Amino acid sequence: MASRVSCFLLAMLFCASCKVITSSDLMCTEKEANRTYNCENLGLREIPDTLPNMTEFLEFGFNFLPTIQNTTFSRLINLVFLDLTRCQINWVHEDTFQNHHQLNTIVLTGNPLIFMAETSLNGPKSLKHLFLTQTGISHLEFIPVHNLENLESLHLGSNHISSINLPENFPTQNLKFLDFQNNAIHYISSKAINALEQATDLSLNFNGNDIQGIEPGAFNLKTFQSLNFGGTSNLAVVLKGLQNSTVQSLWLGTFEDTDDQDLTLVTFEGLCKMSVESINLQKHHFHGFSSSMFRCFTGLQELDLTATHLQELPSGIEGMNSLKKLVLNANSFAHLCQISAASFPSLMDLYIKGNRKKLDLGARCLEKLEHLRKLDLSHSDIEASDCCDLQLKNLPHLQYLNLSYNEPFGLQDQAFKECPRLELLDLAFTHLHVKAPQSPFQNLHFLQVLNLSHCLLDTSNQHLLAGLPDLRHLNLHGNHFQDGSISKTNLLQAVGSLEILILSSCDLLSIDQQAFHNLGKMRHIDLSHNSLTGDSIDALSHLKGLSVNVAANNIRIIPLHLLPTLSHQSTINLSHNPLDCTCSNIHFLTWYKENLHKLEGLEETTCANPPWLRGVKLSDVELSCGMTAVGIFFLIVFVFLLIVLLICLVKFLLRWKYQHI
């Protein structure tokens, strides 16, 4: 009986009292103290009093403000950005923003506007961006012209506008972007374009309007930064209407659900009489595709033929010496030589991403592109048993190479010796068979970024990364290490210049304390989605100022001696770990609350133990691991009973002794 009482008293003595401190959440989410707040989708009918007067950026969309007037935001005079998307606004009254002198962006997207007063936008001294997308506007006279002298972008997409004739006295001198996408515009007049002549470097977006006519001479001697006529069924009409204009970027792509005409030699006749640097023709079909179709493309610097159903580019294309960028994504080339690379001798960027057939790299198909800097062949079902010497022949200036998401590659010694100036190499999700004992990357002395995620690498090969003196970013996500452990001697010792290391989802169980001892320049390490325990943090003890991600591991307790290691880092993510919120972990829990400014993923950093605190945020838990008043009382009782027990025991022993003398 006495032993049971003693056990009960000890349990009462050492049990910790736990309570959750729950702070009432603010109605609006604070993104940056006293500056940026998100109040979206809260069912608000007015500006909450909790918002500080000095708020500058306010996202207030998806609330209910049928009418806004000069008292609605009068308290928030420091507003710079105001988003009122889908607040069911019908009326914008006079002088609504009269006290908001710093306001430069107003977003009224998705509001069924009935009325905007002529002086409704008065007040801001530098209103630059106005969003009136999906507001039901049918004519531009609806827009108040007062106080728009500094306007740079006007967004009028998805309305019912049929004419782009701006109101009289509409200021355009600072206008840079005018968005008319998805309206009902079918004809463009000279008057409408002449009204924009004060604007310089203007971009016009007519995407989703089926332009059926342009008044002759409307664009004569006009210069534009970009023009977007996407979704137009008859491109010949557009190109003819743009004669004698200068356009830096011309977007003429179409969409899968658009019934447009096939592109022929006649379609591009208007292109010969205008100056264009970049053209996008994505998703169109060509009819009678031949080298002569390119005769009006001679001045181009960029050409995008994404998803244009091409199986080859015709040989004999002439005059394309100015082309610097060619995009051939999502086509159906069977062989790399079918792109007729020799026709584009000045090419610097080439994209053949997502080819719809198995692409054979062949040999020497790109050897005439000696100026090539960027090559993307990802997602193209490429398979190469011996890569990449002959396939990348004579590319001495190549800096960016993307071969990710392809079939298995076999890599020999110095596999990329034909492109020694590579700075970025992406081989993600491409199974690599390294056929030589030495590194296939050893001649890439300028390589800074190497993505080897999910490459099924032999990570036991300590020479795999040798010869990369300038490597700064290494991604090994999804590869596996022997026995789930990174030992003291490992393949990372050869890349001492690393600044960013990704080791997420590598099934890691442990990391040797000296595993990263040669990586003194590291700034970021991602160890998330492994099975590491708190002891693995010791591998970072010699590093300072790191951004550390150890989310989704098996960290339960972080010992006291490892807390200085965490304190020396800049940011730490411990979310989605089964953290212990008992007195066994009290030192870490105390440190956690004192270092909230260093921590990321606070909402997902929760307790897993004890059961009654499971799912509670660590920042909301307060432990008291000292003795409580009840504990002190029972301690006194326990000591008293112990003394009584000892006295009784002594008396019993003495009595027994005298009885047996």
Short mmCIF file of N, CA and C in Angstrom, two decimals, residues 26 98 121 166 264 491 539 657 659-660:
data_model
loop_
_atom_site.label_atom_id
_atom_site.label_comp_id
_atom_site.label_asym_id
_atom_site.label_seq_id
_atom_site.Cartn_x
_atom_site.Cartn_y
_atom_site.Cartn_z
N LEU A 26 -6.48 38.10 -35.97
CA LEU A 26 -7.00 39.32 -36.58
C LEU A 26 -7.92 38.95 -37.74
N GLN A 98 -10.24 61.21 -52.74
CA GLN A 98 -9.72 62.58 -52.72
C GLN A 98 -8.56 62.77 -51.74
N LEU A 121 -12.08 59.54 -59.50
CA LEU A 121 -10.66 59.16 -59.40
C LEU A 121 -9.78 60.34 -59.04
N LEU A 166 -11.19 56.35 -77.87
CA LEU A 166 -11.10 56.91 -76.52
C LEU A 166 -11.89 58.20 -76.41
N THR A 264 -0.71 30.61 -95.23
CA THR A 264 -0.12 30.35 -96.55
C THR A 264 0.89 31.45 -96.87
N LEU A 491 30.29 12.10 -52.06
CA LEU A 491 30.48 12.80 -53.34
C LEU A 491 30.42 14.32 -53.20
N ALA A 539 25.20 17.95 -38.08
CA ALA A 539 26.02 18.05 -39.30
C ALA A 539 26.16 19.49 -39.78
N LYS A 657 15.88 -6.72 17.07
CA LYS A 657 17.24 -7.04 17.55
C LYS A 657 17.21 -7.42 19.02
N GLN A 659 14.74 -8.55 20.75
CA GLN A 659 13.99 -9.78 20.99
C GLN A 659 14.84 -11.02 20.73
N HIS A 660 15.88 -10.86 19.93
CA HIS A 660 16.71 -12.02 19.59
C HIS A 660 18.08 -12.00 20.27
#
